Amino acid sequence: MRAIQITEFGGPEVLKVSDVPAPVAGDGQVLITVDRAGINYADTHQVENSYLSKTELPLIPGGEVVGHTADGRRVVALIGSGGYAEQAVAHAPYAWDVPEVVSDGDALALVLQGTTAWHLLKTSTHLQPGESVLVHAGAGGVGSLAVQLAKLWGAGRVIATASSEEKRKQVLELGADAAIDGTPEGLKDRILEANGGKPVDIVLEMVGGQTFDESFAALGRFGRLVTFGAASRQSAAPIDSSRLMKGSKTIAGFWLADCFANPQLLGGPLAELFDLTAGGKLRPIVGGEYALSDVATAHEDMRARRTVGKLLLNPTH
């Protein structure tokens, strides 16, 4: 079968189409004919071996797929790796039936980015009605869903960062109360201004480096910042414990892989997200579709912040 298999670590240039043996489902697994695979920012880290979990070669990237099983089920599945291919294998508890009214793109947006946004707001930061929320990369896969969910769940004010005027317009259309430039220089002041001069209650942060530092400085009393990525590929400055005590602030980390030991931590939120989408209350953003042979371009576009929402890979082209 056709797949993207990497045999060396590096940038987008190592992503090449190969002919590899088709996978075989073992006990407790299902074989899926892939209609679409999801492309995630984490994939760019995995390909260069800078991800939280180290990667072994050879590797077929791609952590989630939507497609059909041999018995005709239409499922979306989290698979860890192997998604950039015509067929993939998933452990049965991590393959969920997709409602007919939910599109392939919507299902892929929800299974990883959607469940991440759900846990960031409910599990990691415990959003309460009336609280202010800052969402970094509000036009991205997680950010675009987090903006909408925060509003649905009663946030008092939602502020989103975005890298261009077009993206800032888009996050306002999704329901954000304010959209600001996410450039690190002067970010704290822009956050405070967007929140009426007051510090914010919650920050969803996935850039790292100076963006993390500026965001923490804009956090109010009893504020919570959750970090779930490092798109800048830079580490934040160390924070002295006294800076947490003064203001009673919390810094949390979130990695969706820590939910994998219990499928219900994914299946429960996913069912809720499917219902919200089917009812028209939640609108996943599908930002583009790439042919299998164009996956390097997809990674280049994502790293250059030229993309919005969820990116799809079509293994049939």
CSV table of C-alpha atoms in Angstrom, one decimal:
chain,number,residue,atom,x,y,z
A,1,MET,CA,0.0,0.0,0.0
A,2,ARG,CA,1.0,3.7,-0.4
A,3,ALA,CA,2.2,5.4,2.7
A,4,ILE,CA,4.5,8.1,4.0
A,5,GLN,CA,7.3,6.3,5.7
A,6,ILE,CA,10.3,8.2,7.1
A,7,THR,CA,13.6,6.5,7.5
A,8,GLU,CA,15.5,9.5,8.9
A,9,PHE,CA,14.6,12.4,11.2
A,10,GLY,CA,14.4,15.9,9.8
A,11,GLY,CA,12.1,18.5,8.4
A,12,PRO,CA,9.3,18.2,5.8
A,13,GLU,CA,11.9,17.1,3.2
A,14,VAL,CA,12.0,13.6,4.8
A,15,LEU,CA,8.3,12.9,4.1
A,16,LYS,CA,8.2,10.8,1.0
A,17,VAL,CA,5.6,8.4,-0.5
A,18,SER,CA,6.7,4.7,-0.2
A,19,ASP,CA,5.2,1.3,-1.0
A,20,VAL,CA,5.0,-0.6,2.3
A,21,PRO,CA,3.3,-3.8,3.4
A,22,ALA,CA,-0.3,-3.4,4.5
A,23,PRO,CA,-0.9,-3.7,8.3
A,24,VAL,CA,-2.6,-6.7,9.8
A,25,ALA,CA,-5.1,-6.4,12.7
A,26,GLY,CA,-4.2,-8.5,15.7
A,27,ASP,CA,-6.4,-9.5,18.6
A,28,GLY,CA,-8.5,-6.6,19.9
A,29,GLN,CA,-7.7,-4.5,16.9
A,30,VAL,CA,-9.6,-3.3,13.8
A,31,LEU,CA,-8.3,-2.7,10.3
A,32,ILE,CA,-9.4,0.6,8.8
A,33,THR,CA,-9.4,1.6,5.2
A,34,VAL,CA,-8.4,5.2,5.5
A,35,ASP,CA,-10.7,7.9,3.9
A,36,ARG,CA,-8.9,10.8,5.5
A,37,ALA,CA,-6.1,11.1,8.0
A,38,GLY,CA,-5.5,14.1,10.3
A,39,ILE,CA,-2.4,16.2,10.1
A,40,ASN,CA,-1.3,17.7,13.5
A,41,TYR,CA,1.4,20.1,14.7
A,42,ALA,CA,2.6,17.3,16.9
A,43,ASP,CA,3.5,15.4,13.7
A,44,THR,CA,6.1,18.0,12.8
A,45,HIS,CA,7.8,17.3,16.2
A,46,GLN,CA,7.5,13.5,15.7
A,47,VAL,CA,9.1,13.7,12.3
A,48,GLU,CA,12.1,15.6,13.7
A,49,ASN,CA,12.2,13.5,16.9
A,50,SER,CA,11.5,16.5,19.2
A,51,TYR,CA,8.2,15.2,20.5
A,52,LEU,CA,7.5,14.4,24.2
A,53,SER,CA,7.9,10.7,23.5
A,54,LYS,CA,10.8,9.6,21.4
A,55,THR,CA,10.2,8.0,18.0
A,56,GLU,CA,11.8,4.9,16.4
A,57,LEU,CA,12.5,4.5,12.7
A,58,PRO,CA,11.1,3.6,10.3
A,59,LEU,CA,7.9,5.5,11.0
A,60,ILE,CA,4.6,6.1,9.3
A,61,PRO,CA,3.4,9.4,10.9
A,62,GLY,CA,-0.2,10.2,11.6
A,63,GLY,CA,-2.1,9.8,14.9
A,64,GLU,CA,-5.7,9.7,13.8
A,65,VAL,CA,-7.8,8.5,10.8
A,66,VAL,CA,-11.4,8.3,9.7
A,67,GLY,CA,-12.5,5.5,7.5
A,68,HIS,CA,-14.4,2.2,7.2
A,69,THR,CA,-13.9,-1.2,8.8
A,70,ALA,CA,-14.4,-4.5,7.1
A,71,ASP,CA,-17.8,-4.9,8.6
A,72,GLY,CA,-18.9,-1.5,7.2
A,73,ARG,CA,-18.6,0.7,10.3
A,74,ARG,CA,-17.6,4.3,9.7
A,75,VAL,CA,-15.1,5.1,12.5
A,76,VAL,CA,-12.7,7.8,13.7
A,77,ALA,CA,-9.7,6.4,15.5
A,78,LEU,CA,-6.7,7.4,17.5
A,79,ILE,CA,-3.8,5.2,16.5
A,80,GLY,CA,-0.5,6.8,17.7
A,81,SER,CA,1.2,6.4,14.4
A,82,GLY,CA,0.5,4.9,11.0
A,83,GLY,CA,-2.2,7.3,9.7
A,84,TYR,CA,-0.4,8.7,6.6
A,85,ALA,CA,-1.4,5.5,4.7
A,86,GLU,CA,-4.1,3.8,2.7
A,87,GLN,CA,-4.8,1.4,5.6
A,88,ALA,CA,-4.2,1.6,9.4
A,89,VAL,CA,-4.8,-0.5,12.5
A,90,ALA,CA,-6.4,0.8,15.7
A,91,HIS,CA,-7.1,-0.8,19.0
A,92,ALA,CA,-10.8,-1.4,19.2
A,93,PRO,CA,-11.6,0.8,22.2
A,94,TYR,CA,-10.0,3.8,20.4
A,95,ALA,CA,-12.2,3.5,17.3
A,96,TRP,CA,-15.5,5.3,17.7
A,97,ASP,CA,-18.5,5.3,15.4
A,98,VAL,CA,-19.1,8.6,13.6
A,99,PRO,CA,-22.7,9.9,13.4
A,100,GLU,CA,-23.9,10.2,9.9
A,101,VAL,CA,-24.4,14.0,10.1
A,102,VAL,CA,-20.7,14.5,11.2
A,103,SER,CA,-18.3,14.9,8.2
A,104,ASP,CA,-15.0,13.2,8.0
A,105,GLY,CA,-13.2,16.5,8.5
A,106,ASP,CA,-15.4,17.3,11.6
A,107,ALA,CA,-14.7,13.9,13.1
A,108,LEU,CA,-10.9,14.3,12.7
A,109,ALA,CA,-11.1,17.8,14.1
A,110,LEU,CA,-13.0,16.6,17.2
A,111,VAL,CA,-11.2,13.3,18.0
A,112,LEU,CA,-7.9,14.9,18.9
A,113,GLN,CA,-8.1,18.7,18.9
A,114,GLY,CA,-11.7,18.7,20.2
A,115,THR,CA,-11.0,16.4,23.1
A,116,THR,CA,-7.9,18.4,23.9
A,117,ALA,CA,-9.9,21.6,24.0
A,118,TRP,CA,-12.5,19.9,26.2
A,119,HIS,CA,-9.9,18.7,28.7
A,120,LEU,CA,-8.0,22.0,28.7
A,121,LEU,CA,-11.2,23.9,29.8
A,122,LYS,CA,-12.8,21.3,32.0
A,123,THR,CA,-10.1,19.1,33.4
A,124,SER,CA,-7.0,21.3,33.6
A,125,THR,CA,-8.4,24.8,34.2
A,126,HIS,CA,-11.9,24.1,35.6
A,127,LEU,CA,-13.5,27.0,33.7
A,128,GLN,CA,-16.3,28.6,35.8
A,129,PRO,CA,-19.1,30.8,34.3
A,130,GLY,CA,-18.1,34.4,34.0
A,131,GLU,CA,-14.3,33.8,33.9
A,132,SER,CA,-12.1,35.4,31.2
A,133,VAL,CA,-10.2,33.0,28.9
A,134,LEU,CA,-7.2,33.7,26.7
A,135,VAL,CA,-6.8,31.2,23.9
A,136,HIS,CA,-3.5,31.2,21.9
A,137,ALA,CA,-3.6,30.4,18.2
A,138,GLY,CA,-7.4,30.9,18.2
A,139,ALA,CA,-7.6,30.0,14.5
A,140,GLY,CA,-5.8,26.7,14.9
A,141,GLY,CA,-7.3,23.3,15.4
A,142,VAL,CA,-7.5,23.3,19.2
A,143,GLY,CA,-7.9,27.1,19.5
A,144,SER,CA,-10.9,27.4,17.2
A,145,LEU,CA,-12.8,24.8,19.2
A,146,ALA,CA,-11.6,26.1,22.6
A,147,VAL,CA,-13.0,29.6,21.7
A,148,GLN,CA,-16.4,28.1,20.9
A,149,LEU,CA,-16.5,25.8,23.9
A,150,ALA,CA,-15.5,28.5,26.3
A,151,LYS,CA,-18.4,30.7,25.1
A,152,LEU,CA,-20.8,27.7,25.2
A,153,TRP,CA,-19.8,26.9,28.7
A,154,GLY,CA,-20.3,30.5,30.0
A,155,ALA,CA,-17.0,32.3,29.9
A,156,GLY,CA,-17.4,36.0,30.6
A,157,ARG,CA,-14.9,37.1,28.0
A,158,VAL,CA,-12.9,35.1,25.5
A,159,ILE,CA,-9.7,36.7,24.0
A,160,ALA,CA,-7.8,34.9,21.2
A,161,THR,CA,-4.5,35.5,19.7
A,162,ALA,CA,-3.8,35.1,15.9
A,163,SER,CA,-1.0,35.8,13.6
A,164,SER,CA,-2.8,37.8,10.9
A,165,GLU,CA,-5.6,40.2,10.4
A,166,GLU,CA,-7.5,37.5,8.4
A,167,LYS,CA,-7.2,35.0,11.3
A,168,ARG,CA,-8.2,37.5,13.9
A,169,LYS,CA,-11.3,38.2,11.9
A,170,GLN,CA,-12.1,34.5,11.8
A,171,VAL,CA,-11.8,34.0,15.6
A,172,LEU,CA,-14.2,36.9,16.1
A,173,GLU,CA,-16.6,35.2,13.8
A,174,LEU,CA,-16.3,32.1,16.0
A,175,GLY,CA,-17.4,34.0,19.0
A,176,ALA,CA,-14.3,35.5,20.6
A,177,ASP,CA,-14.9,38.8,22.3
A,178,ALA,CA,-11.5,40.2,21.2
A,179,ALA,CA,-8.7,39.1,18.9
A,180,ILE,CA,-5.1,40.3,19.3
A,181,ASP,CA,-1.8,39.9,17.6
A,182,GLY,CA,0.1,37.0,19.2
A,183,THR,CA,3.6,38.4,18.7
A,184,PRO,CA,5.5,38.0,22.0
A,185,GLU,CA,6.8,41.6,22.3
A,186,GLY,CA,4.3,43.6,24.3
A,187,LEU,CA,1.9,40.7,24.5
A,188,LYS,CA,1.1,41.2,28.2
A,189,ASP,CA,-0.1,44.7,27.6
A,190,ARG,CA,-2.3,43.7,24.7
A,191,ILE,CA,-3.9,41.0,26.8
A,192,LEU,CA,-4.7,43.4,29.6
A,193,GLU,CA,-6.1,46.0,27.2
A,194,ALA,CA,-8.3,43.3,25.5
A,195,ASN,CA,-9.6,42.4,28.9
A,196,GLY,CA,-10.6,45.9,29.9
A,197,GLY,CA,-7.3,46.6,31.8
A,198,LYS,CA,-7.7,43.5,34.0
A,199,PRO,CA,-5.6,40.3,34.2
A,200,VAL,CA,-7.2,37.1,32.8
A,201,ASP,CA,-8.4,34.1,34.7
A,202,ILE,CA,-7.4,31.3,32.3
A,203,VAL,CA,-4.7,31.0,29.6
A,204,LEU,CA,-4.5,28.1,27.1
A,205,GLU,CA,-0.9,28.3,26.0
A,206,MET,CA,0.9,26.2,23.3
A,207,VAL,CA,3.6,28.5,22.0
A,208,GLY,CA,6.2,28.5,24.7
A,209,GLY,CA,9.2,30.8,25.1
A,210,GLN,CA,8.4,34.5,25.6
A,211,THR,CA,4.8,33.9,24.8
A,212,PHE,CA,4.5,31.7,27.9
A,213,ASP,CA,6.3,34.3,30.0
A,214,GLU,CA,4.1,37.2,28.8
A,215,SER,CA,0.9,35.2,29.3
A,216,PHE,CA,1.8,34.2,32.8
A,217,ALA,CA,2.5,37.9,33.6
A,218,ALA,CA,-1.1,38.7,32.5
A,219,LEU,CA,-2.6,36.1,34.8
A,220,GLY,CA,-4.8,37.3,37.6
A,221,ARG,CA,-5.3,36.1,41.2
A,222,PHE,CA,-6.3,32.4,41.3
A,223,GLY,CA,-5.5,32.4,37.6
A,224,ARG,CA,-4.7,29.1,35.8
A,225,LEU,CA,-2.4,28.7,32.9
A,226,VAL,CA,-2.2,25.3,31.1
A,227,THR,CA,0.6,24.6,28.7
A,228,PHE,CA,0.0,22.0,26.0
A,229,GLY,CA,2.6,22.6,23.4
A,230,ALA,CA,5.8,24.5,22.3
A,231,ALA,CA,5.2,25.7,18.8
A,232,SER,CA,8.0,28.2,19.1
A,233,ARG,CA,10.3,25.3,19.9
A,234,GLN,CA,11.6,27.4,22.8
A,235,SER,CA,11.4,26.9,26.6
A,236,ALA,CA,9.9,29.4,28.9
A,237,ALA,CA,12.0,31.1,31.6
A,238,PRO,CA,12.0,29.2,35.0
A,239,ILE,CA,9.3,30.5,37.4
A,240,ASP,CA,10.2,30.9,41.0
A,241,SER,CA,7.7,29.3,43.4
A,242,SER,CA,7.1,32.7,45.1
A,243,ARG,CA,5.6,34.0,41.8
A,244,LEU,CA,3.0,31.2,42.1
A,245,MET,CA,2.2,31.9,45.7
A,246,LYS,CA,1.7,35.6,45.2
A,247,GLY,CA,-1.6,35.7,43.4
A,248,SER,CA,-2.3,32.1,44.1
A,249,LYS,CA,-1.6,31.1,40.5
A,250,THR,CA,-1.6,27.7,38.9
A,251,ILE,CA,0.5,26.3,36.1
A,252,ALA,CA,-0.7,23.0,34.7
A,253,GLY,CA,0.5,20.8,31.8
A,254,PHE,CA,-1.7,18.8,29.5
A,255,TRP,CA,-0.8,16.0,27.0
A,256,LEU,CA,-3.7,14.1,25.5
A,257,ALA,CA,-1.6,10.9,25.5
A,258,ASP,CA,-2.0,10.8,29.3
A,259,CYS,CA,-5.7,10.0,28.6
A,260,PHE,CA,-4.9,7.0,26.5
A,261,ALA,CA,-4.8,4.6,29.4
A,262,ASN,CA,-8.6,5.1,29.9
A,263,PRO,CA,-10.6,5.2,26.6
A,264,GLN,CA,-13.5,6.8,28.4
A,265,LEU,CA,-11.5,9.9,29.0
A,266,LEU,CA,-11.7,10.3,25.2
A,267,GLY,CA,-14.9,8.6,24.3
A,268,GLY,CA,-17.0,10.6,26.8
A,269,PRO,CA,-15.9,14.1,25.7
A,270,LEU,CA,-16.0,13.0,22.0
A,271,ALA,CA,-19.7,11.9,22.3
A,272,GLU,CA,-20.5,15.3,23.8
A,273,LEU,CA,-18.6,17.1,21.0
A,274,PHE,CA,-20.4,15.0,18.4
A,275,ASP,CA,-23.7,16.0,19.9
A,276,LEU,CA,-22.8,19.7,19.9
A,277,THR,CA,-21.7,19.5,16.3
A,278,ALA,CA,-24.7,17.6,15.1
A,279,GLY,CA,-26.9,20.2,16.8
A,280,GLY,CA,-25.2,23.1,15.1
A,281,LYS,CA,-23.8,24.5,18.4
A,282,LEU,CA,-20.1,23.7,17.6
A,283,ARG,CA,-18.5,24.3,14.2
A,284,PRO,CA,-15.1,22.5,13.7
A,285,ILE,CA,-12.9,24.4,11.2
A,286,VAL,CA,-11.4,22.3,8.4
A,287,GLY,CA,-8.6,24.4,7.0
A,288,GLY,CA,-7.5,22.4,4.0
A,289,GLU,CA,-6.9,19.0,2.4
A,290,TYR,CA,-3.6,17.7,0.9
A,291,ALA,CA,-2.9,14.7,-1.3
A,292,LEU,CA,-0.6,12.1,0.2
A,293,SER,CA,2.2,13.2,-2.1
A,294,ASP,CA,1.8,16.8,-0.9
A,295,VAL,CA,2.2,16.1,2.8
A,296,ALA,CA,5.6,17.9,3.0
A,297,THR,CA,3.8,21.1,1.8
A,298,ALA,CA,1.2,20.6,4.6
A,299,HIS,CA,4.0,20.4,7.2
A,300,GLU,CA,5.7,23.5,5.7
A,301,ASP,CA,2.4,25.4,5.7
A,302,MET,CA,1.7,24.4,9.3
A,303,ARG,CA,5.1,25.4,10.6
A,304,ALA,CA,4.9,28.7,8.8
A,305,ARG,CA,1.5,29.4,10.4
A,306,ARG,CA,-0.2,29.6,7.0
A,307,THR,CA,-3.0,27.3,8.0
A,308,VAL,CA,-6.2,27.5,10.0
A,309,GLY,CA,-8.3,24.7,11.7
A,310,LYS,CA,-7.9,21.1,11.0
A,311,LEU,CA,-5.7,19.8,8.1
A,312,LEU,CA,-6.7,16.6,6.3
A,313,LEU,CA,-4.6,14.1,4.3
A,314,ASN,CA,-6.2,12.2,1.4
A,315,PRO,CA,-4.4,8.9,1.0
A,316,THR,CA,-6.2,8.1,-2.3
A,317,HIS,CA,-4.4,10.9,-4.1
